[in-house]
Amino acid sequence: MRSYFIAALALLTLPQAWAAGPAKVATLDRQLWPQAIDSRSAFDQASAAEIRQFTRLLAATPLDDAAAVTAFTQVDNPDMASVQQWRELTQLRLQGNYAMACHQCQDAKSWEALVAASQQPHDNSLGAWQQASQAFHQRYLYEQVRLAALFGRVTSEVLPLGAGELDELERSGFNQADGHFLLSYDDGPSSTVKGDNRSAQLVSALEGKGLHAQFFALGERLAAVKPGKDFYANQCVGSHGYQHKSHQRWDGWAQSLADTRKLLAELPQKGHHWFRPPYGQRQPALLESLAERDEGVMLWNIDSQDWNRKLDNQQVQDRVITLMLLWRSGIILYHDIHPKALANLPALVDFQKQAGLTWTDCRDI
């Protein structure tokens, strides 16, 4: 087991500033999986395999003390309470997801049983996929533990912010029904360049496929672009704040919400009023302010990394599909100002149809 942890460290020991994103992100060539995912049973089989891979690596990675977490993430003075909370939640989610994937088999009866199942050898035909999948999940585990280790200083989508009523104000994606996914897009609306507008093109593509996605617009972009009332058509539009900056410690967070709310009031509202904090960074006072207006925070649990120039269209698509297999439901984060969001849409819709999955209608949440 320890060999997996040593291999992970070899991949992940990267000098970096703790406030910045990870230097490398997880992606996986889906063509290495030898079987077509063309039915719900095929989805379940591939899902179970990815869950076992992540489970094995999570179980093999020492996370019980600060020294081990620092060695794994390069984060000094890690927030150990958040790391343990993330690990406990993740173990429960993996066990629950595996129960769905294997149809309540004995290996899903307990975390220990799932770990034991994850340690069984794969079929020889899966050798190339297994090696690539292990590298993916090592990298993805690092992404998640790093966010948890930083949570006491820099909040993010990795954990709920509060407890009780505050916790109920936040949607992360894990509360979706099995096989249900919501498409969401940040940072628009985009400007028109040489007659092309990426946000408008994406809305048109979604409309053409009968999909209703959740957009999160920046106030300063709304003010600059001045989209018409029909710009977002039958999609939902929420607030991403006035400026794309952290709302965790910014003194101007309340004004940011108020100014963006006024601009959004000029557009037809569909569905609940949601706020998505830039970088997922928020504070209790912000949640309380939203609660007073019957608004909430929508986070995400599948990060496409479509803004990342190191990933091409196929790598972003493969990352998203792999995380859909791992988490089996969720809120997918894209950015309508970047071209990969539109480029990925046809393949994601094909995957959803073939695998028997469901796109959540933004107007129903």
Short mmCIF file of C-alpha atoms in Angstrom, two decimals:
data_model
loop_
_atom_site.label_atom_id
_atom_site.label_comp_id
_atom_site.label_asym_id
_atom_site.label_seq_id
_atom_site.Cartn_x
_atom_site.Cartn_y
_atom_site.Cartn_z
CA MET A 1 0.00 0.00 0.00
CA ARG A 2 2.76 2.41 0.89
CA SER A 3 4.19 2.09 -2.63
CA TYR A 4 1.16 3.98 -3.96
CA PHE A 5 1.87 6.85 -1.56
CA ILE A 6 5.53 6.99 -2.60
CA ALA A 7 4.52 7.04 -6.26
CA ALA A 8 2.08 9.85 -5.55
CA LEU A 9 4.77 11.93 -3.87
CA ALA A 10 7.05 11.46 -6.85
CA LEU A 11 4.32 12.87 -9.10
CA LEU A 12 3.16 15.63 -6.82
CA THR A 13 6.15 17.23 -5.11
CA LEU A 14 5.93 20.61 -6.76
CA PRO A 15 7.08 23.95 -5.29
CA GLN A 16 4.23 26.47 -5.41
CA ALA A 17 2.53 29.29 -3.55
CA TRP A 18 -0.26 28.00 -1.32
CA ALA A 19 -2.79 30.52 -2.60
CA ALA A 20 -2.29 29.50 -6.23
CA GLY A 21 -3.91 26.57 -7.98
CA PRO A 22 -2.11 23.26 -8.39
CA ALA A 23 0.74 23.27 -10.91
CA LYS A 24 -0.63 20.13 -12.59
CA VAL A 25 -4.15 18.75 -12.82
CA ALA A 26 -5.60 15.31 -13.41
CA THR A 27 -6.65 14.11 -16.82
CA LEU A 28 -7.00 10.66 -18.37
CA ASP A 29 -7.22 9.32 -21.92
CA ARG A 30 -10.68 7.73 -21.90
CA GLN A 31 -9.84 5.65 -24.99
CA LEU A 32 -7.71 3.46 -22.73
CA TRP A 33 -10.89 2.04 -21.21
CA PRO A 34 -11.43 -0.95 -23.53
CA GLN A 35 -15.22 -1.15 -23.38
CA ALA A 36 -17.73 1.24 -24.91
CA ILE A 37 -19.82 3.12 -22.35
CA ASP A 38 -23.01 2.77 -24.34
CA SER A 39 -25.51 1.77 -21.66
CA ARG A 40 -26.22 2.37 -17.99
CA SER A 41 -24.72 -1.01 -17.10
CA ALA A 42 -21.55 -0.11 -19.01
CA PHE A 43 -21.47 3.21 -17.14
CA ASP A 44 -21.79 1.37 -13.84
CA GLN A 45 -18.95 -0.97 -14.72
CA ALA A 46 -16.61 1.87 -15.65
CA SER A 47 -17.76 3.86 -12.62
CA ALA A 48 -17.02 0.98 -10.27
CA ALA A 49 -13.52 0.68 -11.71
CA GLU A 50 -12.74 4.38 -11.19
CA ILE A 51 -14.16 4.27 -7.65
CA ARG A 52 -11.93 1.32 -6.78
CA GLN A 53 -8.89 3.14 -8.12
CA PHE A 54 -9.53 6.28 -6.07
CA THR A 55 -10.42 4.22 -3.00
CA ARG A 56 -7.16 2.29 -3.13
CA LEU A 57 -5.09 5.46 -3.35
CA LEU A 58 -7.05 7.25 -0.63
CA ALA A 59 -6.64 4.29 1.72
CA ALA A 60 -2.91 4.08 0.97
CA THR A 61 -2.15 7.78 1.51
CA PRO A 62 -1.18 8.79 5.09
CA LEU A 63 -3.36 11.73 6.13
CA ASP A 64 -3.50 11.27 9.91
CA ASP A 65 -1.00 13.94 10.95
CA ALA A 66 0.15 17.35 9.79
CA ALA A 67 3.60 16.17 8.74
CA ALA A 68 2.13 13.57 6.39
CA VAL A 69 -0.35 16.03 4.88
CA THR A 70 2.39 18.62 4.36
CA ALA A 71 4.58 15.99 2.69
CA PHE A 72 1.73 15.10 0.35
CA THR A 73 0.43 18.59 -0.47
CA GLN A 74 3.38 20.92 0.24
CA VAL A 75 0.97 22.99 2.39
CA ASP A 76 2.54 24.17 5.64
CA ASN A 77 0.38 24.17 8.78
CA PRO A 78 -2.47 22.27 7.12
CA ASP A 79 -6.01 22.53 8.49
CA MET A 80 -6.16 19.00 9.88
CA ALA A 81 -9.79 19.24 10.99
CA SER A 82 -10.82 20.02 7.42
CA VAL A 83 -8.61 17.27 6.01
CA GLN A 84 -10.24 14.72 8.31
CA GLN A 85 -13.72 16.05 7.54
CA TRP A 86 -13.01 15.79 3.81
CA ARG A 87 -11.67 12.25 4.19
CA GLU A 88 -14.70 11.10 6.19
CA LEU A 89 -17.16 12.64 3.73
CA THR A 90 -15.25 11.21 0.78
CA GLN A 91 -15.20 7.71 2.23
CA LEU A 92 -18.97 7.84 2.71
CA ARG A 93 -19.49 9.15 -0.82
CA LEU A 94 -17.26 6.52 -2.38
CA GLN A 95 -19.00 3.75 -0.47
CA GLY A 96 -22.43 5.08 -1.45
CA ASN A 97 -21.39 5.52 -5.07
CA TYR A 98 -19.96 2.02 -5.21
CA ALA A 99 -23.22 0.63 -3.87
CA MET A 100 -24.97 2.30 -6.82
CA ALA A 101 -22.37 1.10 -9.31
CA CYS A 102 -22.34 -2.52 -8.13
CA HIS A 103 -26.07 -2.63 -7.31
CA GLN A 104 -25.72 -3.01 -3.53
CA CYS A 105 -23.06 -5.73 -3.68
CA GLN A 106 -21.29 -7.00 -0.55
CA ASP A 107 -18.16 -4.99 -1.35
CA ALA A 108 -20.17 -1.80 -0.68
CA LYS A 109 -21.38 -2.85 2.78
CA SER A 110 -18.54 -1.03 4.56
CA TRP A 111 -15.50 1.14 3.87
CA GLU A 112 -13.24 -1.75 4.82
CA ALA A 113 -14.97 -4.04 2.33
CA LEU A 114 -14.59 -1.44 -0.42
CA VAL A 115 -10.88 -1.01 0.35
CA ALA A 116 -10.43 -4.77 0.18
CA ALA A 117 -12.22 -4.87 -3.18
CA SER A 118 -10.03 -2.03 -4.46
CA GLN A 119 -6.92 -4.08 -3.79
CA GLN A 120 -7.96 -6.98 -6.00
CA PRO A 121 -6.03 -7.25 -9.30
CA HIS A 122 -7.67 -5.99 -12.48
CA ASP A 123 -8.22 -8.00 -15.62
CA ASN A 124 -5.11 -8.08 -17.82
CA SER A 125 -6.98 -6.25 -20.59
CA LEU A 126 -7.18 -3.19 -18.33
CA GLY A 127 -3.43 -2.79 -17.88
CA ALA A 128 -2.97 0.40 -19.92
CA TRP A 129 -6.08 1.98 -18.41
CA GLN A 130 -5.09 0.96 -14.88
CA GLN A 131 -1.72 2.69 -15.10
CA ALA A 132 -3.22 5.87 -16.53
CA SER A 133 -6.13 5.80 -14.09
CA GLN A 134 -3.78 5.44 -11.14
CA ALA A 135 -1.87 8.53 -12.28
CA PHE A 136 -5.16 10.42 -12.69
CA HIS A 137 -6.42 9.59 -9.23
CA GLN A 138 -3.08 10.31 -7.59
CA ARG A 139 -3.20 13.77 -9.11
CA TYR A 140 -6.88 14.26 -8.30
CA LEU A 141 -6.39 13.12 -4.71
CA TYR A 142 -3.66 15.71 -4.39
CA GLU A 143 -5.97 18.42 -5.78
CA GLN A 144 -8.66 17.61 -3.22
CA VAL A 145 -6.47 17.12 -0.14
CA ARG A 146 -4.61 20.33 -0.94
CA LEU A 147 -7.88 22.29 -0.97
CA ALA A 148 -8.92 20.70 2.32
CA ALA A 149 -5.52 21.47 3.89
CA LEU A 150 -5.96 25.13 2.94
CA PHE A 151 -9.61 25.41 3.95
CA GLY A 152 -8.99 27.14 7.29
CA ARG A 153 -7.24 29.97 5.43
CA VAL A 154 -8.77 29.81 1.97
CA THR A 155 -12.27 28.38 1.64
CA SER A 156 -13.23 26.51 -1.53
CA GLU A 157 -15.74 24.11 -3.02
CA VAL A 158 -14.12 21.13 -1.32
CA LEU A 159 -16.17 21.41 1.91
CA PRO A 160 -19.35 23.05 3.21
CA LEU A 161 -18.66 26.27 5.04
CA GLY A 162 -21.00 25.98 7.97
CA ALA A 163 -23.29 23.63 9.80
CA GLY A 164 -27.04 23.50 10.33
CA GLU A 165 -28.91 26.26 8.53
CA LEU A 166 -25.78 27.64 6.85
CA ASP A 167 -24.98 24.23 5.41
CA GLU A 168 -28.46 24.05 3.89
CA LEU A 169 -27.78 27.26 1.93
CA GLU A 170 -25.04 25.63 -0.14
CA ARG A 171 -25.30 23.23 -3.07
CA SER A 172 -22.12 21.34 -3.95
CA GLY A 173 -23.41 18.81 -6.46
CA PHE A 174 -23.17 15.80 -4.19
CA ASN A 175 -26.85 16.17 -3.31
CA GLN A 176 -27.97 15.41 -6.87
CA ALA A 177 -29.74 12.14 -7.58
CA ASP A 178 -27.59 9.31 -8.92
CA GLY A 179 -26.88 9.81 -12.61
CA HIS A 180 -28.02 13.46 -12.62
CA PHE A 181 -25.68 16.29 -13.62
CA LEU A 182 -26.10 20.05 -13.92
CA LEU A 183 -24.07 22.03 -16.44
CA SER A 184 -22.88 25.39 -15.12
CA TYR A 185 -20.86 28.18 -16.71
CA ASP A 186 -18.96 31.06 -15.07
CA ASP A 187 -17.44 34.46 -15.88
CA GLY A 188 -19.70 35.68 -18.71
CA PRO A 189 -21.18 37.25 -20.56
CA SER A 190 -18.35 37.39 -23.07
CA SER A 191 -17.72 40.31 -25.37
CA THR A 192 -18.36 40.07 -29.10
CA VAL A 193 -15.10 39.76 -31.03
CA LYS A 194 -15.16 39.90 -34.84
CA GLY A 195 -18.84 39.05 -34.80
CA ASP A 196 -18.49 36.06 -32.49
CA ASN A 197 -19.74 35.89 -28.91
CA ARG A 198 -18.77 32.73 -27.02
CA SER A 199 -21.51 33.06 -24.43
CA ALA A 200 -24.18 33.56 -27.09
CA GLN A 201 -22.86 30.62 -29.13
CA LEU A 202 -22.99 28.37 -26.07
CA VAL A 203 -26.52 29.47 -25.18
CA SER A 204 -27.59 28.75 -28.76
CA ALA A 205 -26.00 25.29 -28.64
CA LEU A 206 -27.70 24.48 -25.33
CA GLU A 207 -31.04 25.68 -26.68
CA GLY A 208 -30.57 23.53 -29.76
CA LYS A 209 -30.13 20.46 -27.57
CA GLY A 210 -33.03 21.32 -25.28
CA LEU A 211 -30.77 21.84 -22.27
CA HIS A 212 -31.19 24.33 -19.44
CA ALA A 213 -27.88 25.20 -17.77
CA GLN A 214 -26.93 27.52 -14.93
CA PHE A 215 -24.83 30.56 -15.84
CA PHE A 216 -23.04 32.77 -13.33
CA ALA A 217 -22.45 36.28 -14.64
CA LEU A 218 -20.00 38.89 -13.42
CA GLY A 219 -21.57 42.27 -12.71
CA GLU A 220 -18.84 44.23 -14.45
CA ARG A 221 -19.33 42.12 -17.59
CA LEU A 222 -23.08 42.61 -17.49
CA ALA A 223 -22.50 46.35 -17.25
CA ALA A 224 -20.01 46.36 -20.12
CA VAL A 225 -21.70 43.92 -22.50
CA LYS A 226 -25.29 44.95 -21.74
CA PRO A 227 -26.91 41.70 -22.90
CA GLY A 228 -30.50 41.95 -24.03
CA LYS A 229 -33.35 40.36 -22.13
CA ASP A 230 -33.29 37.36 -24.47
CA PHE A 231 -29.51 36.87 -24.40
CA TYR A 232 -29.67 33.88 -22.05
CA ALA A 233 -32.92 32.59 -23.61
CA ASN A 234 -34.24 29.67 -21.50
CA GLN A 235 -31.11 29.29 -19.38
CA CYS A 236 -30.74 30.36 -15.73
CA VAL A 237 -28.49 33.23 -14.67
CA GLY A 238 -27.04 33.75 -11.21
CA SER A 239 -24.51 36.08 -9.66
CA HIS A 240 -20.74 35.60 -9.75
CA GLY A 241 -20.19 38.89 -7.95
CA TYR A 242 -19.35 42.19 -9.58
CA GLN A 243 -15.64 41.46 -9.90
CA HIS A 244 -13.84 38.14 -10.15
CA LYS A 245 -12.11 38.37 -6.80
CA SER A 246 -12.35 36.46 -3.56
CA HIS A 247 -15.40 37.36 -1.46
CA GLN A 248 -13.95 35.72 1.65
CA ARG A 249 -12.14 38.73 3.12
CA TRP A 250 -13.00 41.51 0.69
CA ASP A 251 -14.62 44.46 2.44
CA GLY A 252 -16.66 45.15 -0.68
CA TRP A 253 -18.40 41.78 -0.89
CA ALA A 254 -21.82 43.13 0.13
CA GLN A 255 -21.69 45.92 -2.45
CA SER A 256 -20.54 43.40 -5.04
CA LEU A 257 -23.64 41.30 -4.43
CA ALA A 258 -25.95 44.32 -4.41
CA ASP A 259 -24.59 45.83 -7.62
CA THR A 260 -24.76 42.53 -9.49
CA ARG A 261 -28.25 41.84 -8.16
CA LYS A 262 -29.48 45.11 -9.70
CA LEU A 263 -28.04 44.20 -13.09
CA LEU A 264 -29.51 40.70 -12.98
CA ALA A 265 -32.92 42.18 -12.19
CA GLU A 266 -32.98 43.50 -15.76
CA LEU A 267 -32.94 39.92 -17.09
CA PRO A 268 -35.85 37.45 -16.92
CA GLN A 269 -35.24 35.21 -13.89
CA LYS A 270 -35.67 31.47 -14.18
CA GLY A 271 -35.25 29.20 -11.20
CA HIS A 272 -33.83 29.99 -7.78
CA HIS A 273 -31.49 32.94 -7.16
CA TRP A 274 -27.97 31.52 -6.78
CA PHE A 275 -24.60 33.08 -6.06
CA ARG A 276 -21.35 31.38 -6.98
CA PRO A 277 -18.37 32.90 -5.16
CA PRO A 278 -15.26 33.28 -7.32
CA TYR A 279 -12.83 30.45 -6.49
CA GLY A 280 -15.52 29.08 -4.14
CA GLN A 281 -14.24 31.46 -1.44
CA ARG A 282 -16.93 32.76 0.93
CA GLN A 283 -17.62 33.61 4.59
CA PRO A 284 -20.47 33.04 7.07
CA ALA A 285 -21.63 36.68 6.90
CA LEU A 286 -22.07 36.34 3.15
CA LEU A 287 -24.20 33.21 3.55
CA GLU A 288 -26.32 34.92 6.19
CA SER A 289 -26.84 37.88 3.87
CA LEU A 290 -27.99 35.58 1.08
CA ALA A 291 -30.33 33.73 3.45
CA GLU A 292 -32.10 36.99 4.28
CA ARG A 293 -33.06 37.25 0.60
CA ASP A 294 -33.91 33.57 0.18
CA GLU A 295 -30.85 33.10 -2.02
CA GLY A 296 -28.17 30.43 -1.83
CA VAL A 297 -24.64 29.44 -2.82
CA MET A 298 -24.07 27.03 -5.67
CA LEU A 299 -20.63 25.44 -5.74
CA TRP A 300 -19.51 22.47 -7.84
CA ASN A 301 -17.96 19.04 -7.45
CA ILE A 302 -16.69 18.49 -10.99
CA ASP A 303 -14.14 21.10 -12.08
CA SER A 304 -13.49 20.90 -15.82
CA GLN A 305 -10.33 23.04 -15.66
CA ASP A 306 -11.38 24.36 -19.08
CA TRP A 307 -9.55 27.63 -18.44
CA ASN A 308 -6.24 25.79 -18.13
CA ARG A 309 -4.10 26.34 -21.22
CA LYS A 310 -2.12 23.18 -20.46
CA LEU A 311 -5.18 21.06 -21.26
CA ASP A 312 -6.61 20.71 -24.76
CA ASN A 313 -10.28 20.11 -25.58
CA GLN A 314 -9.96 16.33 -25.41
CA GLN A 315 -8.12 16.36 -22.08
CA VAL A 316 -10.78 18.59 -20.52
CA GLN A 317 -13.54 16.35 -21.88
CA ASP A 318 -11.81 13.20 -20.61
CA ARG A 319 -11.29 14.75 -17.18
CA VAL A 320 -14.97 15.66 -16.89
CA ILE A 321 -16.17 12.22 -17.99
CA THR A 322 -13.79 10.49 -15.57
CA LEU A 323 -15.09 12.61 -12.69
CA MET A 324 -18.67 11.89 -13.77
CA LEU A 325 -17.82 8.20 -13.47
CA LEU A 326 -16.22 8.71 -10.06
CA TRP A 327 -18.90 10.89 -8.44
CA ARG A 328 -21.92 9.61 -10.43
CA SER A 329 -23.79 12.91 -9.96
CA GLY A 330 -22.93 16.55 -9.60
CA ILE A 331 -22.56 20.11 -10.75
CA ILE A 332 -20.03 20.53 -13.56
CA LEU A 333 -18.05 23.78 -13.72
CA TYR A 334 -17.17 25.28 -17.11
CA HIS A 335 -16.58 28.88 -18.24
CA ASP A 336 -18.62 30.26 -21.13
CA ILE A 337 -15.88 32.80 -21.95
CA HIS A 338 -13.50 29.97 -22.91
CA PRO A 339 -13.91 27.93 -26.13
CA LYS A 340 -13.56 24.48 -24.53
CA ALA A 341 -17.00 24.77 -22.93
CA LEU A 342 -18.68 24.85 -26.34
CA ALA A 343 -16.21 22.37 -27.85
CA ASN A 344 -16.97 19.78 -25.14
CA LEU A 345 -20.76 20.05 -25.28
CA PRO A 346 -21.56 17.66 -28.17
CA ALA A 347 -19.44 14.83 -26.75
CA LEU A 348 -20.86 15.30 -23.25
CA VAL A 349 -24.40 15.13 -24.58
CA ASP A 350 -23.57 11.99 -26.56
CA PHE A 351 -22.02 10.44 -23.45
CA GLN A 352 -25.06 11.34 -21.35
CA LYS A 353 -27.45 9.76 -23.84
CA GLN A 354 -25.46 6.57 -24.35
CA ALA A 355 -24.80 6.09 -20.62
CA GLY A 356 -28.43 6.67 -19.63
CA LEU A 357 -27.69 9.77 -17.56
CA THR A 358 -29.84 12.86 -16.97
CA TRP A 359 -29.10 16.56 -17.31
CA THR A 360 -30.67 18.49 -14.43
CA ASP A 361 -32.87 21.39 -15.51
CA CYS A 362 -31.57 24.56 -13.82
CA ARG A 363 -35.14 25.80 -13.41
CA ASP A 364 -35.96 22.89 -11.10
CA ILE A 365 -33.41 23.52 -8.35
#
